[in-house]
PDB file of C-alpha atoms in Angstrom:
ATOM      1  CA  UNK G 104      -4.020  40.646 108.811  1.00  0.00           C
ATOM      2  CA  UNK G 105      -4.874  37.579 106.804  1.00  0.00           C
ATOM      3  CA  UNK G 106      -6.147  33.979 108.130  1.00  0.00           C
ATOM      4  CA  UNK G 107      -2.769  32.585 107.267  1.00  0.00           C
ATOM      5  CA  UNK G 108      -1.137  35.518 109.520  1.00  0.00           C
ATOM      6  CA  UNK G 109      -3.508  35.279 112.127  1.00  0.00           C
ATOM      7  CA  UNK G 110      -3.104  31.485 111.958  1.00  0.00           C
ATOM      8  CA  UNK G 111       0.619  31.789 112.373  1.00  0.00           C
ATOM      9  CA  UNK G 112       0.342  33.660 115.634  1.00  0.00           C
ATOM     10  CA  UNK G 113      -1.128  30.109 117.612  1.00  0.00           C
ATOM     11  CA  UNK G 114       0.355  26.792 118.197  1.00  0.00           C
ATOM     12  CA  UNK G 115      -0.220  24.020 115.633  1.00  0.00           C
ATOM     13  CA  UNK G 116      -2.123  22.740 118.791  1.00  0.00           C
ATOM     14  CA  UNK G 117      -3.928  25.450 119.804  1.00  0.00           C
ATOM     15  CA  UNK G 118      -5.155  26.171 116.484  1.00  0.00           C
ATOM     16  CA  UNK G 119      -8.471  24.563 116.530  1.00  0.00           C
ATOM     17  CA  UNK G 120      -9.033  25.897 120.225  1.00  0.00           C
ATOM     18  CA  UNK G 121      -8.653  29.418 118.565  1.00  0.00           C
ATOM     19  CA  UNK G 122     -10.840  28.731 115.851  1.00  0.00           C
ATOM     20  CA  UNK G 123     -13.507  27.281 118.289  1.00  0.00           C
ATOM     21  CA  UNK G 124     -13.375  29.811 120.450  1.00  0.00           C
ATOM     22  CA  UNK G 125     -13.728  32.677 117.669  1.00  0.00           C
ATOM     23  CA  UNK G 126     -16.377  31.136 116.250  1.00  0.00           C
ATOM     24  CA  UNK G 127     -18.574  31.069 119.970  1.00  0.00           C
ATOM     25  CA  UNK G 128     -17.551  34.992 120.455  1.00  0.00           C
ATOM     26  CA  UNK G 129     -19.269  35.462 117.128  1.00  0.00           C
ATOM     27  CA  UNK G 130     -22.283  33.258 117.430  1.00  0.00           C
ATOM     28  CA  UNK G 131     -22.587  35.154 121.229  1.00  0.00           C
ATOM     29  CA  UNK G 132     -22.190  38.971 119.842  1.00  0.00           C
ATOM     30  CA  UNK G 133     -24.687  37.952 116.816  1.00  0.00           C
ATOM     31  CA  UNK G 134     -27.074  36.841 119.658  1.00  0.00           C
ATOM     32  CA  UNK G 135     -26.922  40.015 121.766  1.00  0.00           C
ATOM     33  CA  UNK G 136     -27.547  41.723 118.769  1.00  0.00           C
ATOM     34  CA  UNK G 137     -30.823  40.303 118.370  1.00  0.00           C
ATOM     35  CA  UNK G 138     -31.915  40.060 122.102  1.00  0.00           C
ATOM     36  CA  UNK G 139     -30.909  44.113 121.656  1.00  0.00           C
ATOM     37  CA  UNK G 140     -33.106  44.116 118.903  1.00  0.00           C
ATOM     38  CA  UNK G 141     -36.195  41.846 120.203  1.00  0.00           C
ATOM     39  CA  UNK G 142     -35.965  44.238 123.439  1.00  0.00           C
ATOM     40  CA  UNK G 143     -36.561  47.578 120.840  1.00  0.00           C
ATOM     41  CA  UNK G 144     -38.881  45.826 118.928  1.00  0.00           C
ATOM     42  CA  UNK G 145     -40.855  44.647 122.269  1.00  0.00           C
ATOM     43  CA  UNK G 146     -40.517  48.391 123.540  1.00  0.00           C
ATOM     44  CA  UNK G 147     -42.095  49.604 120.720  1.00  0.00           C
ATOM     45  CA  UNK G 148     -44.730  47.306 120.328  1.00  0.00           C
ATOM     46  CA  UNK G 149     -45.994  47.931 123.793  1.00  0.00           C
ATOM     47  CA  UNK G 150     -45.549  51.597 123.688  1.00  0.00           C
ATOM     48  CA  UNK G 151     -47.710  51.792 120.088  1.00  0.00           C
ATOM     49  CA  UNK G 152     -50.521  49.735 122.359  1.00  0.00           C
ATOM     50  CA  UNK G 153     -50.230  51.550 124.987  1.00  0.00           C
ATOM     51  CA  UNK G 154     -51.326  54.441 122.459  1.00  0.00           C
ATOM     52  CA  UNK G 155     -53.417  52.613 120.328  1.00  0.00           C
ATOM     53  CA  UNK G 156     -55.540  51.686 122.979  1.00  0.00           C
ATOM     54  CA  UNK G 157     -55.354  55.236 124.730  1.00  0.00           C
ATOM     55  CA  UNK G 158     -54.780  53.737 128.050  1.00  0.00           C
ATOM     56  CA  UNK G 159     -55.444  55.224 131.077  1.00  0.00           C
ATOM     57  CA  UNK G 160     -57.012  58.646 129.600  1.00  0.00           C
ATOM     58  CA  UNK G 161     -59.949  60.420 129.695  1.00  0.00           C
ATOM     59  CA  UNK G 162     -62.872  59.043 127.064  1.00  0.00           C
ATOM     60  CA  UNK G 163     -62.847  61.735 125.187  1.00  0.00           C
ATOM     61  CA  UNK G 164     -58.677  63.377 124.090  1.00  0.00           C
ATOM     62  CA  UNK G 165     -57.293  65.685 122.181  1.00  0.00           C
ATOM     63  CA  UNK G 166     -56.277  63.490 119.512  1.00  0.00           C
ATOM     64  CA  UNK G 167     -52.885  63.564 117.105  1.00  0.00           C
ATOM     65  CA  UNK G 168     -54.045  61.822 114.019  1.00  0.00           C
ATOM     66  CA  UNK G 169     -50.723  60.824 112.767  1.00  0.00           C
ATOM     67  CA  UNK G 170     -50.155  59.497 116.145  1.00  0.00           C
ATOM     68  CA  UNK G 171     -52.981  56.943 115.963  1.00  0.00           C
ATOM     69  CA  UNK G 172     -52.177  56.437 111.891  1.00  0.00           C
ATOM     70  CA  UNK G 173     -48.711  55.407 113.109  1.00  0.00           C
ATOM     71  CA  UNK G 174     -49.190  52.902 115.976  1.00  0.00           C
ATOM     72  CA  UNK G 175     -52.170  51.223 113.490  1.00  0.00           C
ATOM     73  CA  UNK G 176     -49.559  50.660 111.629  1.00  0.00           C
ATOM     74  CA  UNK G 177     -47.060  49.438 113.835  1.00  0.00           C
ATOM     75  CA  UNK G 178     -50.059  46.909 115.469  1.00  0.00           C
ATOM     76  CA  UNK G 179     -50.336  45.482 111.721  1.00  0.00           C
ATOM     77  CA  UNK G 180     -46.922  45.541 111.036  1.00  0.00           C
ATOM     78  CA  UNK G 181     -46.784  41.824 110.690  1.00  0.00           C
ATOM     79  CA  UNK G 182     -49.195  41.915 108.068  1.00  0.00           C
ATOM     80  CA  UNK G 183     -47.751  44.534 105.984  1.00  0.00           C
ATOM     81  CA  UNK G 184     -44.213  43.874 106.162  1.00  0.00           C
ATOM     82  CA  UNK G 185     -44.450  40.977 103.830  1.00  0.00           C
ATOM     83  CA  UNK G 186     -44.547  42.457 100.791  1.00  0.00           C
ATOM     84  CA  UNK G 187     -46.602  45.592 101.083  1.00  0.00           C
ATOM     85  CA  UNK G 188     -44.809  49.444 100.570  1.00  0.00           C
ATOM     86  CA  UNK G 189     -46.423  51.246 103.165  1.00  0.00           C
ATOM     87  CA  UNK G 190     -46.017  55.433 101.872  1.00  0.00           C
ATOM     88  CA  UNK G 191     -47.022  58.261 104.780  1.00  0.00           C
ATOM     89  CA  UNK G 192     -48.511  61.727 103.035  1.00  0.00           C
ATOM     90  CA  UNK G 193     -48.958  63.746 105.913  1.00  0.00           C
ATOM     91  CA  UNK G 194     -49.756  67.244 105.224  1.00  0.00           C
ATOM     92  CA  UNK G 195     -49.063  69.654 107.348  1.00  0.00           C
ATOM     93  CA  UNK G 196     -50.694  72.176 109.775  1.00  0.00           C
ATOM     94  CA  UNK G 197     -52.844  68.948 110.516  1.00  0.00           C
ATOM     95  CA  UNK G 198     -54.890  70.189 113.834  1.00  0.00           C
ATOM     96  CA  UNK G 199     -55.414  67.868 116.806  1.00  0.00           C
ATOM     97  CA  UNK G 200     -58.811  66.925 116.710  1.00  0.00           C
ATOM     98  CA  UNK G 201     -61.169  66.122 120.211  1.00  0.00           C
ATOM     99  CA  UNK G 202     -62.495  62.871 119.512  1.00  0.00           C
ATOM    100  CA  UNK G 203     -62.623  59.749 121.171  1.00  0.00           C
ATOM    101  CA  UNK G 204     -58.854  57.765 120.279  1.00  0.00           C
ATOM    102  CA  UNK G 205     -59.440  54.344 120.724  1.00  0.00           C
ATOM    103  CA  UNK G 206     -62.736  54.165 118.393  1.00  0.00           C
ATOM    104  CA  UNK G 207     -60.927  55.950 115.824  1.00  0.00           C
ATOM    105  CA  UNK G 208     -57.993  53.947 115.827  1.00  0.00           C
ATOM    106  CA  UNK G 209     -60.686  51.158 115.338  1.00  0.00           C
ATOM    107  CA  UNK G 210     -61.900  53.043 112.202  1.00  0.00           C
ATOM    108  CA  UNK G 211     -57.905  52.949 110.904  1.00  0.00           C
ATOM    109  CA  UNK G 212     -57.340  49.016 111.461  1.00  0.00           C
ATOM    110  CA  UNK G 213     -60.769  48.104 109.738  1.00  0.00           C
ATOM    111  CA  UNK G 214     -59.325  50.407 106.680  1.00  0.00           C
ATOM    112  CA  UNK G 215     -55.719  49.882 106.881  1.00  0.00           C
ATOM    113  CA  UNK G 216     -56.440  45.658 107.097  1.00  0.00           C
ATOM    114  CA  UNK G 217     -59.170  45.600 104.208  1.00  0.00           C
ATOM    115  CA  UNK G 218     -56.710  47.437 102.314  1.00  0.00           C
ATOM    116  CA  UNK G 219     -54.045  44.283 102.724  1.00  0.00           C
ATOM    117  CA  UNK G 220     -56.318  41.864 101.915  1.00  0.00           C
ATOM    118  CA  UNK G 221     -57.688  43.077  98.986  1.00  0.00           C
ATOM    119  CA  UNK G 222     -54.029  43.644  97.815  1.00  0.00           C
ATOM    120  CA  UNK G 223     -53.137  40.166  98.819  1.00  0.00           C
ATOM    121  CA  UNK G 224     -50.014  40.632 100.884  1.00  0.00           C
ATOM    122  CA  UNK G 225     -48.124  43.175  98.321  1.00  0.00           C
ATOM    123  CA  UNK G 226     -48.918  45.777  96.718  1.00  0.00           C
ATOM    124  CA  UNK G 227     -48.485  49.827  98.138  1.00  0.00           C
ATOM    125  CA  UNK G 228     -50.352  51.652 100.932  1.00  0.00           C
ATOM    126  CA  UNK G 229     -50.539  55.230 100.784  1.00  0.00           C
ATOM    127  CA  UNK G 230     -52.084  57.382 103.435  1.00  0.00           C
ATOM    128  CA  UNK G 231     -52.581  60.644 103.353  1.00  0.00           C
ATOM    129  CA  UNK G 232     -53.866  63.688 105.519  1.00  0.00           C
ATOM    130  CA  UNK G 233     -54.221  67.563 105.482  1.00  0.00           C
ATOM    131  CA  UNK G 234     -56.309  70.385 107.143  1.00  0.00           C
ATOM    132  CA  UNK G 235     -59.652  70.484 105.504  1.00  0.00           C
ATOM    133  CA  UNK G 236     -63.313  72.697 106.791  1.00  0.00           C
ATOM    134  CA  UNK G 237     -61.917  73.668 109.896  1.00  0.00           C
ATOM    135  CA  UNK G 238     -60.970  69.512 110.948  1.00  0.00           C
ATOM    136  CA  UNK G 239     -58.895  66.515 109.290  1.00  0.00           C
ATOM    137  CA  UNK G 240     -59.183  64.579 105.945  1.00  0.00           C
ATOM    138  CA  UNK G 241     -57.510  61.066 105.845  1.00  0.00           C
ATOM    139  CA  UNK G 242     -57.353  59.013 102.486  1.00  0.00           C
ATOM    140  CA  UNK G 243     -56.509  55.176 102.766  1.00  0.00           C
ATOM    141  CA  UNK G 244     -55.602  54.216  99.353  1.00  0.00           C
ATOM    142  CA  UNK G 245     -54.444  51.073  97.905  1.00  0.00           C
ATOM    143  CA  UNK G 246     -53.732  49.663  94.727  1.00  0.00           C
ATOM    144  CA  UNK G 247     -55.261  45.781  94.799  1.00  0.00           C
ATOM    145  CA  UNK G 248     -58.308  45.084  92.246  1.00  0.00           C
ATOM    146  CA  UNK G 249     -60.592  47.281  93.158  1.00  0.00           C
ATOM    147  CA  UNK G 250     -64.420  46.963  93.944  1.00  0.00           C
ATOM    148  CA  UNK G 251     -66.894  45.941  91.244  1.00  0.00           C
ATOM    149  CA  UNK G 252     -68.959  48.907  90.617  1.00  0.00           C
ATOM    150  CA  UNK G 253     -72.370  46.833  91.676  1.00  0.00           C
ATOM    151  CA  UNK G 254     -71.875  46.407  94.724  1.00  0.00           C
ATOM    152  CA  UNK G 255     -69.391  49.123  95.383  1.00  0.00           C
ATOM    153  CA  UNK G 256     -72.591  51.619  96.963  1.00  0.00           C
ATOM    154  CA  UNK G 257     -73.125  48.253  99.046  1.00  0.00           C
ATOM    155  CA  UNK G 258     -69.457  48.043 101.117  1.00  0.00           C
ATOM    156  CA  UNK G 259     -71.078  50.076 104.045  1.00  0.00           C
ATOM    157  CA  UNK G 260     -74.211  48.287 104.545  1.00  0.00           C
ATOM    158  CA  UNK G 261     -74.054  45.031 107.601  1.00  0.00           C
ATOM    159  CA  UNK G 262     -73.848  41.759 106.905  1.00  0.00           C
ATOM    160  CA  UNK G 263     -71.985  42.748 103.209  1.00  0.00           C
ATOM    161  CA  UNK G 264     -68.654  41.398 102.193  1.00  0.00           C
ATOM    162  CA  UNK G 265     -66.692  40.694  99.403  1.00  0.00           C
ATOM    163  CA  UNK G 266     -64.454  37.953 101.012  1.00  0.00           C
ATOM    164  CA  UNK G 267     -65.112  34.807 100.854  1.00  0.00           C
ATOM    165  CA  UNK G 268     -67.413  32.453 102.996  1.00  0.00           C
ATOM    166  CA  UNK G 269     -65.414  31.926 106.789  1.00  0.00           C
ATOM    167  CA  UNK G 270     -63.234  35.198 105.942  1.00  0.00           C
ATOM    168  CA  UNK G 271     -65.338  38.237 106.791  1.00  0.00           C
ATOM    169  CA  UNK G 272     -68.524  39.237 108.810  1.00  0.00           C
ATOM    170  CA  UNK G 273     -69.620  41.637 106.773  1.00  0.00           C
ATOM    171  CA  UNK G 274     -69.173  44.434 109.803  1.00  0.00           C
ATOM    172  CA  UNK G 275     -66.540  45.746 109.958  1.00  0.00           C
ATOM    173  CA  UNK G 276     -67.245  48.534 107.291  1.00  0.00           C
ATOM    174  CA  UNK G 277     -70.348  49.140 108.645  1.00  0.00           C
ATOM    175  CA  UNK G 278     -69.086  49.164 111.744  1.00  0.00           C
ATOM    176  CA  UNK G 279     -66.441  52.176 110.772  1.00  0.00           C
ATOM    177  CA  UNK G 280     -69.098  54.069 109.001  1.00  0.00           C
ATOM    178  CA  UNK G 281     -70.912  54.306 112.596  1.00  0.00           C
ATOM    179  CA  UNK G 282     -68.026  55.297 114.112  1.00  0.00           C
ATOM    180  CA  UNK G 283     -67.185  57.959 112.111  1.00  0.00           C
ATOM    181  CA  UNK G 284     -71.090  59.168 111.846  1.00  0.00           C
ATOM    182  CA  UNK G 285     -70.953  59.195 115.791  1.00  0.00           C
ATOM    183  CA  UNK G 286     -67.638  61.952 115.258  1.00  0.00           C
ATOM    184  CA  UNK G 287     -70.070  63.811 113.283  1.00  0.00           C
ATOM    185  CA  UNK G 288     -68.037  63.185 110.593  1.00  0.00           C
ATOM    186  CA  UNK G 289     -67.857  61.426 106.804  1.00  0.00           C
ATOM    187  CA  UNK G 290     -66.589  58.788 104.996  1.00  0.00           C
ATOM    188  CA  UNK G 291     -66.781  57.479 101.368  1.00  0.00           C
ATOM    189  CA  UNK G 292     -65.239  55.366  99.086  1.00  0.00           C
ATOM    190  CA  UNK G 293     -64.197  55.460  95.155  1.00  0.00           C
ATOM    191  CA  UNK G 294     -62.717  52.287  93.108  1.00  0.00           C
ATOM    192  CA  UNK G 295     -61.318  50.978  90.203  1.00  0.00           C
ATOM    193  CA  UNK G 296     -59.140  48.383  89.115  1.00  0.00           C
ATOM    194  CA  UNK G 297     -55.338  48.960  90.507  1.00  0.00           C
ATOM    195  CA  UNK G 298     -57.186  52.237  92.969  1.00  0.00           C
ATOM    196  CA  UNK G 299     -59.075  51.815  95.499  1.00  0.00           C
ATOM    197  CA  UNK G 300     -59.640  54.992  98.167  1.00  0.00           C
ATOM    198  CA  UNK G 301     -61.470  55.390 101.623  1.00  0.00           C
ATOM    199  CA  UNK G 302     -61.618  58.965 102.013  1.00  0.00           C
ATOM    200  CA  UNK G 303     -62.475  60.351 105.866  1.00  0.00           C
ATOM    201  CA  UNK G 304     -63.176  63.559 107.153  1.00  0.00           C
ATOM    202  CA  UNK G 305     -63.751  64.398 110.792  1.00  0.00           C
ATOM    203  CA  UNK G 306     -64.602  67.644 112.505  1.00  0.00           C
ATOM    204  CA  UNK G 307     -62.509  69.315 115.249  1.00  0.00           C
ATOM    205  CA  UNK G 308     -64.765  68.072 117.696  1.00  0.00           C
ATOM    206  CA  UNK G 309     -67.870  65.429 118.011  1.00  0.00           C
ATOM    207  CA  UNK G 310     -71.049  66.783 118.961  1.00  0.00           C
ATOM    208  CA  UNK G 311     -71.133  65.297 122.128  1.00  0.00           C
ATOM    209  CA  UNK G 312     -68.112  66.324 123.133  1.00  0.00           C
ATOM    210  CA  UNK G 313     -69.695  70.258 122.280  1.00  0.00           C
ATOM    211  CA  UNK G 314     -72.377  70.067 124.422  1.00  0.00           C
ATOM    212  CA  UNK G 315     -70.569  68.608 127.408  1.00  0.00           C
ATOM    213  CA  UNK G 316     -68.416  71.783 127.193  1.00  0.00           C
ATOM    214  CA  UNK G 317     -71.316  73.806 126.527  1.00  0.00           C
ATOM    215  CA  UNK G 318     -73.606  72.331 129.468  1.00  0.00           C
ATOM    216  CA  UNK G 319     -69.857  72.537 131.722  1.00  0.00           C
ATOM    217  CA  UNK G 320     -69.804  75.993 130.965  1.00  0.00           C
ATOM    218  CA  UNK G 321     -73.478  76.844 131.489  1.00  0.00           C
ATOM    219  CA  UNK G 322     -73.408  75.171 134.798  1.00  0.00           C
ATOM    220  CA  UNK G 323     -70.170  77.365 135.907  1.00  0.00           C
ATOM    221  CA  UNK G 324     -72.289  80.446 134.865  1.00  0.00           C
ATOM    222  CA  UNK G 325     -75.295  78.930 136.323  1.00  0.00           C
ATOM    223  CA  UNK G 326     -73.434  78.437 139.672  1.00  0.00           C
ATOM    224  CA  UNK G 327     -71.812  82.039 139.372  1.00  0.00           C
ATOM    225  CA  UNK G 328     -75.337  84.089 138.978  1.00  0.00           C
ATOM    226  CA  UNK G 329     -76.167  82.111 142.047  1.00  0.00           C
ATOM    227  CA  UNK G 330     -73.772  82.865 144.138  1.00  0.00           C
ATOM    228  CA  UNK G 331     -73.821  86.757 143.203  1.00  0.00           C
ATOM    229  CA  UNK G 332     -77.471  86.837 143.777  1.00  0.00           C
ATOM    230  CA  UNK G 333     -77.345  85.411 146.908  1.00  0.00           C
ATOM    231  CA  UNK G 334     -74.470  87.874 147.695  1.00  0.00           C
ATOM    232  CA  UNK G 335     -76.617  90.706 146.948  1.00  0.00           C
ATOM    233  CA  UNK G 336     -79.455  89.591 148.994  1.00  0.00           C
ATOM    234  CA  UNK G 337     -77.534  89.283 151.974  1.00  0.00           C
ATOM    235  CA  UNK G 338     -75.636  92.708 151.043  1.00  0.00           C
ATOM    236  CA  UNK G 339     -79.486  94.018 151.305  1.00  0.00           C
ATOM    237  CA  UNK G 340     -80.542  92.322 154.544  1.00  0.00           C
ATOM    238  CA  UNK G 341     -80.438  95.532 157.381  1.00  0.00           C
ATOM    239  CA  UNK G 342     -77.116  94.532 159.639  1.00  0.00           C
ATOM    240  CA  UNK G 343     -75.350  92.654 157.328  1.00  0.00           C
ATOM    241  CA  UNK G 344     -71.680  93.105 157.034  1.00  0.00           C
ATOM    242  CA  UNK G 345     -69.414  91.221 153.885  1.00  0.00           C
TER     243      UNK G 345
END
């Protein structure tokens, strides 16, 4: 049916009523559409913080990669949306990793926001993972202007930045190359003009995290002997019944 039709249907007089009152339905379903919307959107942003931040578990988890990869992203959302192509290369087989999940998702918002900035708001972000020496390799790579070579064995060390005076502290890549040292893991970099890649690898497990099972386990077979010594003396004692 065509306006003229549908016009034809009302009242010369209730015309404009019509019209009005069309008009309001549509400005009211456009709304609920985008409190529907702004009530996913909020849903999602608190459940990626909820895991970004690994609330309420245990310090050290058994850790999805391309879980924490995924709500980094969806943290800095607002500053890659603009204008910047972000492209996910997961391989797969990728193993969980025991590690703690809120410093490494540290590690990816230090790489994943230097990458932005030095592509100024657009340019493409590709990240990608796969199984390597028994843990995980991650490769943050974008394609902004790259790293002058002189100072490019410099990026890790404090206090050193490339951005200008007020816009960086100089820490935050030292900072991530701490963090992943404390995983027992490694981190490097390579750059050229239009190429720039972080390249991580972590181990199945940090150190620390080793030896707590270790000395857990020891302890159990500590408190074991113990008791079966113990049994065995009073097995020995003259009268002594089990």
């Amino acid at each position: 049916m065509d306006l003229d039709a549908l016009a034809g249907t009302f009242e010369p007089g209730h015309l404009g009523t019509a019209i009005t009152a069309l008009s309001q339905a549509r400005t009211a379903y456009g709304l609920i559409a985008q409190i529907g919307h702004g009530s996913a959107r909020i849903s999602q942003i608190v459940a990626a913080l909820k895991d970004y931040s690994y609330m309420d578990r245990a310090a050290v988890q058994d850790v999805d990669i391309h879980e924490g990869l995924n709500g980094t992203l969806v943290m800095l959302q607002s500053k890659l949306k603009l204008g910047i192509e972000v492209l996910r290369d997961y391989g797969p087989g990728v193993p969980h990793i025991e590690t703690l999940g809120s410093e490494l998702n540290q590690v990816w918002t230090s790489l994943i926001d230097n990458a932005a900035d030095a592509m100024n708001g657009s340019g493409h972000l590709r990240i990608r993972t796969r199984a390597a020496e028994g843990g995980v390799a991650v490769e943050i790579e974008d394609d902004g202007n790259g790293i002058p070579p002189e100072v490019l064995g410099k990026v890790f060390d404090p206090f050193f930045t490339t951005k200008p005076p007020g816009q960086g502290t100089g820490l935050g890549l030292n900072i991530v190359f701490n963090m992943i040292r404390g995983t027992g893991g490694r981190i490097d970099v390579q750059s050229a003009p239009g190429r720039t890649v972080f390249r991580v690898w972590l181990p199945p497990r940090r150190p620390d995290a080793g030896r707590a099972q270790d000395e857990a386990q020891g302890e159990v077979q500590g408190e074991a002997q113990d008791e079966a010594q113990d049994r065995a003396q009073d097995e020995a004692q003259p009268g002594s019944h089990p």
